[in-house]
XYZ file of N, CA and C in Angstrom:
783
model
N 0.828 -1.204 0.000
C 0.000 0.000 0.000
C 0.865 1.258 0.000
N 1.974 1.170 0.751
C 2.849 2.347 0.833
C 3.445 2.707 -0.521
N 3.775 1.689 -1.316
C 4.385 1.988 -2.608
C 3.394 2.682 -3.547
N 2.114 2.369 -3.390
C 1.101 3.054 -4.201
C 1.024 4.522 -3.816
N 1.037 4.783 -2.514
C 0.997 6.165 -2.042
C 2.257 6.928 -2.459
N 3.402 6.241 -2.409
C 4.646 6.888 -2.847
C 4.602 7.227 -4.333
N 4.037 6.314 -5.144
C 3.933 6.571 -6.572
C 3.013 7.754 -6.841
N 1.891 7.792 -6.123
C 0.962 8.917 -6.290
C 1.631 10.225 -5.882
N 2.405 10.181 -4.797
C 3.098 11.382 -4.336
C 4.117 11.860 -5.363
N 4.836 10.910 -5.973
C 5.820 11.307 -6.990
C 5.139 11.922 -8.205
N 4.018 11.317 -8.618
C 3.284 11.882 -9.758
C 2.784 13.282 -9.415
N 2.270 13.446 -8.180
C 1.787 14.761 -7.762
C 2.892 15.800 -7.743
N 4.057 15.412 -7.218
C 5.182 16.359 -7.193
C 5.628 16.724 -8.601
N 5.640 15.722 -9.503
C 6.023 16.005 -10.883
C 5.016 16.945 -11.552
N 3.727 16.719 -11.290
C 2.704 17.578 -11.886
C 2.808 19.001 -11.356
N 3.012 19.141 -10.051
C 3.158 20.477 -9.471
C 4.407 21.175 -9.998
N 5.493 20.400 -10.148
C 6.709 20.987 -10.697
C 6.521 21.451 -12.129
N 5.789 20.655 -12.931
C 5.532 21.049 -14.309
C 4.679 22.316 -14.375
N 3.668 22.389 -13.511
C 2.818 23.590 -13.484
C 3.616 24.808 -13.032
N 4.494 24.614 -12.054
C 5.310 25.720 -11.573
C 6.255 26.222 -12.676
N 6.867 25.279 -13.395
C 7.762 25.656 -14.486
C 7.007 26.362 -15.605
N 5.833 25.832 -15.966
C 5.038 26.461 -17.025
C 4.650 27.884 -16.637
N 4.244 28.074 -15.393
C 3.911 29.423 -14.941
C 5.096 30.361 -14.982
N 6.257 29.850 -14.572
C 7.459 30.687 -14.599
C 7.835 31.067 -16.029
N 7.698 30.133 -16.979
C 8.012 30.429 -18.377
C 7.044 31.476 -18.925
N 5.755 31.360 -18.591
C 4.769 32.340 -19.067
C 5.088 33.728 -18.520
N 5.413 33.817 -17.243
C 5.774 35.120 -16.670
C 7.044 35.675 -17.299
N 7.993 34.802 -17.573
C 9.238 35.210 -18.240
C 8.941 35.747 -19.631
N 8.039 35.058 -20.365
C 7.672 35.504 -21.711
C 6.959 36.855 -21.670
N 6.056 37.023 -20.706
C 5.340 38.301 -20.589
C 6.299 39.441 -20.274
N 7.271 39.172 -19.421
C 8.257 40.206 -19.100
C 9.081 40.566 -20.331
N 9.489 39.542 -21.101
C 10.285 39.811 -22.302
C 9.489 40.609 -23.324
N 8.221 40.255 -23.526
C 7.393 40.965 -24.499
C 7.110 42.391 -24.038
N 6.917 42.569 -22.734
C 6.606 43.910 -22.226
C 7.742 44.891 -22.489
N 8.975 44.400 -22.561
C 10.113 45.285 -22.804
C 10.149 45.806 -24.239
N 9.358 45.200 -25.135
C 9.317 45.687 -26.511
C 8.747 47.098 -26.606
N 7.883 47.451 -25.688
C 7.236 48.772 -25.734
C 7.800 49.720 -24.682
N 8.881 49.301 -24.043
C 9.502 50.158 -23.031
C 10.960 50.388 -23.399
N 11.333 51.622 -23.713
C 12.724 51.895 -24.088
C 13.652 51.695 -22.892
N 14.943 51.486 -23.177
C 15.563 51.452 -24.510
C 15.455 50.078 -25.159
N 15.714 50.048 -26.462
C 15.779 48.779 -27.199
C 17.191 48.616 -27.737
N 17.778 47.445 -27.524
C 19.180 47.213 -27.873
C 19.261 46.672 -29.307
N 19.390 47.580 -30.259
C 19.368 47.209 -31.671
C 20.574 46.360 -32.057
N 21.712 46.579 -31.414
C 22.885 45.770 -31.758
C 22.671 44.308 -31.367
N 22.102 44.096 -30.194
C 21.784 42.727 -29.784
C 20.763 42.095 -30.717
N 19.760 42.872 -31.119
C 18.752 42.366 -32.042
C 19.382 42.003 -33.388
N 20.230 42.879 -33.915
C 20.857 42.606 -35.205
C 21.720 41.360 -35.177
N 22.467 41.194 -34.100
C 23.309 40.004 -33.971
C 22.450 38.742 -33.907
N 21.381 38.771 -33.112
C 20.513 37.605 -32.977
C 19.782 37.310 -34.282
N 19.356 38.356 -34.985
C 18.649 38.163 -36.255
C 19.572 37.538 -37.300
N 20.791 38.042 -37.389
C 21.742 37.466 -38.343
C 22.057 36.017 -37.985
N 22.222 35.745 -36.704
C 22.522 34.382 -36.266
C 21.378 33.436 -36.602
N 20.151 33.915 -36.433
C 18.989 33.054 -36.664
C 18.664 32.920 -38.140
N 18.659 34.021 -38.866
C 18.209 34.002 -40.265
C 19.328 33.613 -41.223
N 20.421 34.360 -41.198
C 21.458 34.169 -42.206
C 22.258 32.888 -41.983
N 22.733 32.681 -40.766
C 23.605 31.541 -40.522
C 22.844 30.226 -40.404
N 21.520 30.279 -40.260
C 20.719 29.057 -40.269
C 20.225 28.706 -41.667
N 20.444 29.604 -42.623
C 19.906 29.391 -43.965
C 20.440 28.135 -44.642
N 21.726 27.819 -44.588
C 22.194 26.618 -45.306
C 21.532 25.327 -44.842
N 21.433 25.120 -43.538
C 20.850 23.863 -43.048
C 19.365 23.791 -43.355
N 18.659 24.919 -43.248
C 17.233 24.931 -43.576
C 17.035 24.694 -45.073
N 17.854 25.315 -45.904
C 17.711 25.158 -47.353
C 17.964 23.718 -47.781
N 19.023 23.112 -47.285
C 19.313 21.725 -47.651
C 18.212 20.784 -47.183
N 17.731 21.005 -45.963
C 16.644 20.172 -45.447
C 15.400 20.283 -46.320
N 15.054 21.498 -46.735
C 13.856 21.707 -47.546
C 13.993 21.061 -48.918
N 15.130 21.234 -49.570
C 15.307 20.679 -50.914
C 15.167 19.160 -50.892
N 15.882 18.512 -49.991
C 15.835 17.052 -49.965
C 14.481 16.531 -49.486
N 13.812 17.279 -48.622
C 12.474 16.882 -48.202
C 11.506 16.915 -49.377
N 11.559 17.973 -50.172
C 10.704 18.045 -51.351
C 10.999 16.935 -52.347
N 12.265 16.615 -52.526
C 12.634 15.550 -53.451
C 12.118 14.193 -52.974
N 12.320 13.907 -51.699
C 11.858 12.632 -51.151
C 10.336 12.549 -51.176
N 9.679 13.660 -50.863
C 8.221 13.678 -50.845
C 7.648 13.381 -52.229
N 8.220 13.970 -53.257
C 7.753 13.702 -54.611
C 7.968 12.242 -54.999
N 9.124 11.714 -54.649
C 9.431 10.330 -55.003
C 8.525 9.351 -54.269
N 8.332 9.576 -52.980
C 7.475 8.688 -52.207
C 6.018 8.808 -52.629
N 5.574 10.026 -52.944
C 4.192 10.210 -53.399
C 3.956 9.459 -54.705
N 4.917 9.529 -55.604
C 4.778 8.815 -56.874
C 4.697 7.312 -56.637
N 5.524 6.809 -55.740
C 5.519 5.373 -55.457
C 4.164 4.914 -54.935
N 3.562 5.745 -54.071
C 2.260 5.366 -53.524
C 1.118 5.601 -54.490
N 1.101 6.756 -55.151
C -0.028 7.103 -56.017
C -0.061 6.272 -57.294
N 1.100 5.749 -57.716
C 1.126 4.937 -58.926
C 0.273 3.685 -58.780
N 0.073 3.223 -57.567
C -0.763 2.045 -57.346
C -2.233 2.318 -57.648
N -2.632 3.588 -57.586
C -4.037 3.952 -57.803
C -4.224 4.821 -59.043
N -3.185 4.884 -59.887
C -3.229 5.711 -61.100
C -3.569 7.174 -60.770
N -2.987 7.687 -59.702
C -3.258 9.063 -59.260
C -1.986 9.900 -59.248
N -1.109 9.639 -60.205
C 0.158 10.356 -60.238
C -0.025 11.861 -60.415
N -1.147 12.278 -61.014
C -1.379 13.693 -61.236
C -1.536 14.501 -59.967
N -1.744 13.835 -58.822
C -1.921 14.546 -57.555
C -0.601 14.845 -56.861
N 0.507 14.441 -57.455
C 1.796 14.613 -56.774
C 2.110 16.088 -56.551
N 1.885 16.925 -57.543
C 2.180 18.346 -57.387
C 1.385 18.953 -56.241
N 0.108 18.589 -56.136
C -0.730 19.110 -55.055
C -0.225 18.650 -53.702
N 0.119 17.386 -53.595
C 0.593 16.853 -52.322
C 1.896 17.516 -51.903
N 2.807 17.691 -52.835
C 4.105 18.279 -52.496
C 3.935 19.711 -52.017
N 3.219 20.540 -52.774
C 3.145 21.956 -52.403
C 2.362 22.147 -51.109
N 1.258 21.429 -50.917
C 0.491 21.610 -49.691
C 1.240 21.066 -48.482
N 1.913 19.931 -48.646
C 2.661 19.363 -47.527
C 3.808 20.269 -47.105
N 4.514 20.811 -48.097
C 5.661 21.672 -47.788
C 5.212 22.994 -47.190
N 4.234 23.648 -47.819
C 3.839 24.988 -47.392
C 3.098 24.951 -46.061
N 2.206 23.995 -45.890
C 1.413 23.950 -44.659
C 2.193 23.370 -43.475
N 2.947 22.291 -43.715
C 3.503 21.537 -42.595
C 5.019 21.423 -42.606
N 5.543 20.794 -43.637
C 6.949 20.404 -43.579
C 7.889 21.590 -43.580
N 7.552 22.640 -44.322
C 8.412 23.822 -44.313
C 8.536 24.434 -42.931
N 7.420 24.831 -42.293
C 7.524 25.421 -40.953
C 8.082 24.466 -39.907
N 7.624 23.206 -39.917
C 8.029 22.283 -38.857
C 9.501 21.919 -38.968
N 9.949 21.555 -40.159
C 11.353 21.171 -40.304
C 12.285 22.357 -40.091
N 11.886 23.531 -40.591
C 12.700 24.722 -40.325
C 12.750 25.002 -38.829
N 11.607 24.855 -38.162
C 11.578 25.074 -36.716
C 12.469 24.099 -35.972
N 12.439 22.837 -36.355
C 13.265 21.845 -35.672
C 14.752 22.087 -35.929
N 15.100 22.478 -37.152
C 16.498 22.786 -37.450
C 16.978 24.001 -36.647
N 16.143 25.027 -36.593
C 16.511 26.224 -35.834
C 16.553 25.916 -34.339
N 15.651 25.067 -33.868
C 15.680 24.682 -32.450
C 16.995 24.000 -32.099
N 17.449 23.115 -32.977
C 18.710 22.433 -32.715
C 19.910 23.349 -32.784
N 19.817 24.382 -33.599
C 20.972 25.270 -33.759
C 20.893 26.492 -32.864
N 19.804 27.259 -32.975
C 19.709 28.533 -32.269
C 19.281 28.337 -30.819
N 18.329 27.433 -30.587
C 17.923 27.191 -29.203
C 19.105 26.763 -28.343
N 19.914 25.853 -28.885
C 21.094 25.403 -28.150
C 22.117 26.521 -27.992
N 22.319 27.308 -29.046
C 23.320 28.380 -28.989
C 22.937 29.438 -27.951
N 21.663 29.854 -27.956
C 21.231 30.868 -26.996
C 21.300 30.338 -25.570
N 20.899 29.087 -25.374
C 20.952 28.507 -24.026
C 22.396 28.423 -23.526
N 23.314 28.018 -24.397
C 24.714 27.910 -23.982
C 25.317 29.279 -23.706
N 24.992 30.251 -24.565
C 25.557 31.597 -24.401
C 25.069 32.244 -23.106
N 23.767 32.250 -22.901
C 23.218 32.903 -21.709
C 23.511 32.073 -20.464
N 23.518 30.748 -20.605
C 23.861 29.902 -19.464
C 25.286 30.144 -18.995
N 26.203 30.314 -19.929
C 27.584 30.627 -19.553
C 27.664 31.972 -18.841
N 26.894 32.939 -19.331
C 26.860 34.241 -18.658
C 26.296 34.117 -17.247
N 25.312 33.227 -17.071
C 24.728 33.041 -15.740
C 25.726 32.434 -14.768
N 26.394 31.360 -15.160
C 27.268 30.664 -14.218
C 28.569 31.414 -13.993
N 28.906 32.357 -14.881
C 30.101 33.174 -14.660
C 29.756 34.554 -14.090
N 28.533 34.720 -13.636
C 28.067 35.940 -12.949
C 28.033 37.167 -13.849
N 28.039 36.989 -15.154
C 27.945 38.149 -16.041
C 26.548 38.768 -16.017
N 25.517 37.939 -15.809
C 24.159 38.476 -15.721
C 24.010 39.319 -14.465
N 24.606 38.879 -13.363
C 24.592 39.692 -12.145
C 25.350 41.002 -12.355
N 26.400 40.939 -13.172
C 27.148 42.168 -13.464
C 26.290 43.154 -14.253
N 25.451 42.662 -15.168
C 24.543 43.543 -15.899
C 23.589 44.250 -14.939
N 23.070 43.510 -13.978
C 22.178 44.111 -12.988
C 22.903 45.173 -12.178
N 24.157 44.888 -11.829
C 24.955 45.855 -11.079
C 25.159 47.142 -11.872
N 25.241 47.007 -13.198
C 25.429 48.170 -14.069
C 24.104 48.832 -14.460
N 23.043 48.491 -13.750
C 21.700 49.071 -13.977
C 21.158 48.748 -15.374
N 21.508 47.577 -15.876
C 20.984 47.098 -17.153
C 20.096 45.890 -16.885
N 18.846 45.975 -17.304
C 17.921 44.859 -17.105
C 18.371 43.688 -17.977
N 18.731 42.539 -17.388
C 19.241 41.424 -18.197
C 18.197 40.842 -19.137
N 16.924 40.861 -18.751
C 15.882 40.355 -19.651
C 15.751 41.266 -20.864
N 15.740 42.567 -20.640
C 15.643 43.521 -21.752
C 16.851 43.424 -22.674
N 18.026 43.199 -22.104
C 19.253 43.195 -22.886
C 19.507 41.859 -23.581
N 19.220 40.751 -22.904
C 19.579 39.432 -23.419
C 18.421 38.684 -24.062
N 17.217 38.860 -23.551
C 16.092 38.015 -23.957
C 15.226 38.680 -25.020
N 14.780 39.906 -24.758
C 13.833 40.563 -25.664
C 14.362 40.669 -27.101
N 15.598 41.115 -27.340
C 16.070 41.175 -28.733
C 16.115 39.810 -29.410
N 16.475 38.774 -28.669
C 16.547 37.430 -29.261
C 15.170 36.870 -29.585
N 14.213 37.101 -28.695
C 12.856 36.608 -28.934
C 12.246 37.300 -30.157
N 12.421 38.606 -30.258
C 11.905 39.329 -31.415
C 12.605 38.876 -32.694
N 13.899 38.681 -32.626
C 14.640 38.226 -33.801
C 14.151 36.855 -34.265
N 13.896 35.954 -33.339
C 13.398 34.637 -33.715
C 12.033 34.696 -34.369
N 11.144 35.511 -33.806
C 9.785 35.621 -34.357
C 9.785 36.247 -35.742
N 10.753 37.094 -36.059
C 10.814 37.732 -37.374
C 11.661 36.939 -38.370
N 12.669 36.239 -37.890
C 13.589 35.561 -38.799
C 13.036 34.247 -39.322
N 12.342 33.495 -38.479
C 11.898 32.174 -38.925
C 10.893 32.231 -40.079
N 9.939 33.177 -40.113
C 9.097 33.254 -41.321
C 9.892 33.477 -42.609
N 10.962 34.246 -42.545
C 11.788 34.430 -43.741
C 12.463 33.122 -44.143
N 12.932 32.379 -43.161
C 13.520 31.075 -43.464
C 12.484 30.128 -44.039
N 11.256 30.201 -43.548
C 10.207 29.302 -44.035
C 9.829 29.647 -45.474
N 9.829 30.921 -45.826
C 9.570 31.289 -47.220
C 10.610 30.642 -48.129
N 11.873 30.723 -47.738
C 12.935 30.083 -48.521
C 12.733 28.571 -48.557
N 12.384 27.984 -47.399
C 12.181 26.537 -47.330
C 11.019 26.107 -48.218
N 9.939 26.893 -48.251
C 8.799 26.561 -49.101
C 9.202 26.543 -50.573
N 9.895 27.592 -50.994
C 10.307 27.681 -52.402
C 11.241 26.529 -52.772
N 12.212 26.260 -51.918
C 13.182 25.220 -52.233
C 12.569 23.831 -52.121
N 11.648 23.643 -51.184
C 10.978 22.348 -51.067
C 10.151 22.036 -52.299
N 9.379 23.022 -52.770
C 8.597 22.829 -53.995
C 9.532 22.626 -55.191
N 10.642 23.353 -55.215
C 11.598 23.187 -56.305
C 12.202 21.783 -56.295
N 12.486 21.248 -55.116
C 13.005 19.888 -55.036
C 12.020 18.877 -55.591
N 10.729 19.040 -55.254
C 9.721 18.147 -55.820
C 9.611 18.293 -57.329
N 9.703 19.531 -57.815
C 9.649 19.777 -59.260
C 10.831 19.129 -59.984
N 12.017 19.216 -59.398
C 13.193 18.608 -60.025
C 13.012 17.098 -60.178
N 12.567 16.433 -59.127
C 12.385 14.985 -59.201
C 11.271 14.643 -60.185
N 10.164 15.414 -60.149
C 9.030 15.122 -61.023
C 9.389 15.276 -62.485
N 10.186 16.295 -62.814
C 10.489 16.555 -64.219
C 11.697 15.773 -64.721
N 12.718 15.626 -63.896
C 13.944 14.977 -64.347
C 13.918 13.464 -64.193
N 13.189 12.953 -63.222
C 13.207 11.514 -62.951
C 11.882 10.830 -63.279
N 10.769 11.504 -62.992
C 9.468 10.851 -63.118
C 8.771 11.141 -64.440
N 9.332 12.032 -65.245
C 8.797 12.257 -66.573
C 7.635 13.231 -66.670
N 7.428 14.073 -65.688
C 6.357 15.066 -65.744
C 6.770 16.228 -66.640
N 5.792 16.828 -67.301
C 6.049 18.047 -68.053
C 6.178 19.212 -67.078
N 7.200 20.022 -67.268
C 7.484 21.099 -66.331
C 6.317 22.076 -66.213
N 5.788 22.518 -67.351
C 4.692 23.485 -67.326
C 3.451 22.944 -66.654
N 3.100 21.689 -66.940
C 1.912 21.089 -66.327
C 2.096 20.926 -64.827
N 3.294 20.554 -64.402
C 3.547 20.385 -62.972
C 3.427 21.720 -62.244
N 4.029 22.766 -62.804
C 3.962 24.078 -62.158
C 2.540 24.633 -62.156
N 1.775 24.373 -63.226
C 0.383 24.836 -63.269
C -0.448 24.130 -62.195
N -0.246 22.823 -62.052
C -0.963 22.092 -61.008
C -0.584 22.587 -59.617
N 0.667 22.961 -59.458
C 1.111 23.501 -58.171
C 0.419 24.816 -57.852
N 0.377 25.720 -58.799
C -0.227 27.033 -58.561
C -1.749 26.951 -58.446
N -2.370 26.003 -59.146
C -3.830 25.887 -59.089
C -4.317 25.461 -57.710
N -3.563 24.644 -57.032
C -4.037 24.118 -55.745
C -3.642 25.009 -54.572
N -2.651 25.867 -54.756
C -2.145 26.682 -53.653
C -3.082 27.856 -53.374
N -3.368 28.090 -52.101
C -4.232 29.182 -51.667
C -3.475 30.088 -50.694
N -3.970 31.305 -50.556
C -3.331 32.259 -49.653
C -3.335 31.730 -48.222
N -4.440 31.093 -47.823
C -4.534 30.572 -46.454
C -3.457 29.539 -46.166
N -3.056 28.776 -47.187
C -2.001 27.785 -46.982
C -0.682 28.464 -46.626
N -0.349 29.516 -47.367
C 0.900 30.233 -47.108
C 0.838 30.962 -45.775
N -0.294 31.611 -45.496
C -0.437 32.369 -44.251
C -0.320 31.448 -43.042
N -0.951 30.289 -43.103
C -0.877 29.367 -41.961
C 0.562 28.947 -41.692
N 1.325 28.702 -42.765
C 2.723 28.324 -42.566
C 3.549 29.446 -41.968
N 3.294 30.682 -42.386
C 4.052 31.810 -41.844
C 3.661 32.117 -40.399
N 2.381 31.944 -40.074
C 1.966 32.112 -38.678
C 2.637 31.066 -37.799
N 2.664 29.833 -38.279
C 3.370 28.788 -37.537
C 4.835 29.165 -37.339
N 5.455 29.664 -38.394
C 6.874 30.009 -38.308
C 7.121 31.095 -37.271
N 6.271 32.129 -37.239
C 6.456 33.196 -36.259
C 6.297 32.669 -34.835
N 5.285 31.830 -34.626
C 5.075 31.253 -33.291
C 6.240 30.343 -32.919
N 6.677 29.515 -33.861
C 7.802 28.617 -33.579
C 9.068 29.410 -33.259
N 9.329 30.468 -34.019
C 10.516 31.274 -33.748
C 10.479 31.895 -32.368
N 9.300 32.387 -31.982
C 9.150 32.959 -30.637
C 9.402 31.904 -29.566
N 8.802 30.739 -29.733
C 8.912 29.688 -28.710
C 10.340 29.161 -28.626
N 10.974 28.955 -29.767
C 12.338 28.406 -29.762
C 13.299 29.343 -29.050
N 13.253 30.632 -29.395
C 14.162 31.576 -28.744
C 13.778 31.799 -27.284
N 12.490 31.745 -26.988
C 12.070 31.885 -25.593
C 12.618 30.751 -24.741
N 12.467 29.512 -25.207
C 12.945 28.378 -24.418
C 14.466 28.353 -24.347
N 15.140 28.765 -25.421
C 16.591 28.821 -25.368
C 17.087 29.824 -24.346
N 16.488 31.016 -24.359
C 16.911 32.030 -23.392
C 16.475 31.674 -21.978
N 15.292 31.093 -21.836
C 14.809 30.705 -20.499
C 15.716 29.644 -19.881
N 16.024 28.611 -20.637
C 16.865 27.536 -20.092
C 18.256 28.058 -19.740
N 18.797 28.938 -20.569
C 20.096 29.516 -20.229
C 20.024 30.452 -19.043
N 18.961 31.258 -18.992
C 18.818 32.251 -17.920
C 18.659 31.598 -16.558
N 18.033 30.435 -16.499
C 17.776 29.760 -15.219
C 18.762 28.633 -14.930
N 19.828 28.503 -15.734
C 20.772 27.410 -15.526
C 21.583 27.631 -14.255
N 21.985 26.543 -13.674
C 22.791 26.572 -12.454
C 23.814 25.438 -12.513
N 24.894 25.572 -11.763
C 25.781 24.444 -11.554
C 26.960 24.343 -12.490
N 27.489 25.442 -12.957
C 28.717 25.421 -13.741
C 28.544 24.817 -15.122
N 29.612 24.209 -15.637
C 29.602 23.682 -17.005
C 28.565 22.584 -17.171
N 28.397 21.752 -16.151
C 27.395 20.692 -16.237
C 25.995 21.278 -16.339
N 25.733 22.340 -15.608
C 24.430 22.992 -15.675
C 24.174 23.625 -17.028
N 25.209 24.191 -17.646
C 25.051 24.778 -18.979
C 24.727 23.686 -19.995
N 25.402 22.544 -19.873
C 25.101 21.437 -20.775
C 23.676 20.936 -20.620
N 23.225 20.818 -19.370
C 21.851 20.393 -19.131
C 20.851 21.414 -19.664
N 21.167 22.702 -19.518
C 20.279 23.750 -20.035
C 20.206 23.702 -21.552
N 21.319 23.445 -22.202
C 21.326 23.351 -23.661
C 20.457 22.193 -24.141
N 20.614 21.038 -23.502
C 19.785 19.887 -23.857
C 18.313 20.164 -23.612
N 17.996 20.763 -22.466
C 16.604 21.069 -22.147
C 16.005 22.049 -23.146
N 16.799 23.015 -23.599
C 16.299 23.989 -24.567
C 15.913 23.318 -25.877
N 16.763 22.431 -26.380
C 16.478 21.765 -27.652
C 15.277 20.838 -27.528
N 15.246 20.047 -26.459
C 14.155 19.078 -26.293
C 12.821 19.791 -26.092
N 12.786 20.765 -25.190
C 11.523 21.448 -24.893
C 11.006 22.234 -26.090
N 11.893 22.943 -26.788
C 11.439 23.721 -27.942
C 10.984 22.807 -29.071
N 11.636 21.668 -29.271
C 11.216 20.739 -30.318
C 9.837 20.162 -30.019
N 9.608 19.790 -28.763
C 8.299 19.258 -28.380
C 7.221 20.324 -28.545
N 7.519 21.547 -28.145
C 6.538 22.623 -28.278
C 6.247 22.946 -29.741
N 7.247 22.850 -30.599
C 7.021 23.070 -32.032
C 6.008 22.061 -32.565
N 6.182 20.798 -32.211
C 5.269 19.768 -32.703
C 3.876 19.920 -32.108
N 3.802 20.258 -30.826
C 2.498 20.425 -30.194
C 1.762 21.644 -30.745
N 2.464 22.755 -30.881
C 1.833 23.967 -31.409
C 1.483 23.826 -32.881
N 2.207 22.978 -33.593
C 1.856 22.730 -34.988
C 0.441 22.180 -35.086
N 0.100 21.245 -34.217
C -1.264 20.716 -34.236
C -2.276 21.786 -33.847
N -1.967 22.560 -32.822
C -2.911 23.573 -32.350
C -3.205 24.597 -33.449
N -2.167 25.073 -34.126
C -2.371 26.085 -35.167
C -3.068 25.479 -36.382
N -2.719 24.242 -36.728
C -3.409 23.571 -37.827
C -4.891 23.419 -37.525
N -5.207 23.051 -36.300
C -6.610 22.943 -35.895
C -7.313 24.273 -36.019
N -6.634 25.353 -35.653
C -7.264 26.682 -35.720
C -7.507 27.119 -37.161
N -6.620 26.759 -38.091
C -6.752 27.228 -39.459
C -7.661 26.334 -40.308
N -7.556 25.023 -40.125
C -8.175 24.127 -41.094
C -9.250 23.211 -40.519
N -9.542 23.296 -39.215
C -10.604 22.467 -38.653
C -11.955 22.918 -39.190
N -12.802 21.978 -39.467
C -14.145 22.301 -39.977
C -15.209 21.770 -39.024
């Protein structure tokens, strides 16, 4: 009987800890957002974070999108050929890339790169007392370290997703025309006929939300890290895992909001 009570107690403590952490993250996010409308704004920090997120993440996002589009076209052809529905490949590729795969894969790539980088950078500042030094110098560490990065993530990821969408569709077009024997003009016409503004908008909204969440979790995990180098490593891992899970969970929530009937 005691082991049952102990198990219930552990589950209760875990649930309370999760609720406490979620509340702390929400308050942290509200504080970071509130600094957007309260001067000063550190444009140099924003520019550095934006370049790190948008420009230096572009190669990995671009390669991921191209090969995803190529694989998607090839796999779609393999499946649709069984039902003589090869003509639907263009529709499947463009809708899958624009609605889902572009934002989600770009988000996961950025989470692995930028979420980890921000967590390690700010975590190192925390364990070496640099954040306390900012406070001593009358500089709000959230305004200086968090707000510019969160804004940069929310603005940079939609730009990356636009590139990912174009390259993903191009990858599918390359496979369809060069390997599967589709006419280029017919494939592109089928792509444009099925694409709607709502499809593109939903993907960009997802990208903005994902960028905000990824940079928020990266900065949060770094800001709250403790315990020297080991703590920074744990914060980096937590940032990548938590932001990746949130990207997938929020993907469903936003999809439900846009396309549920």
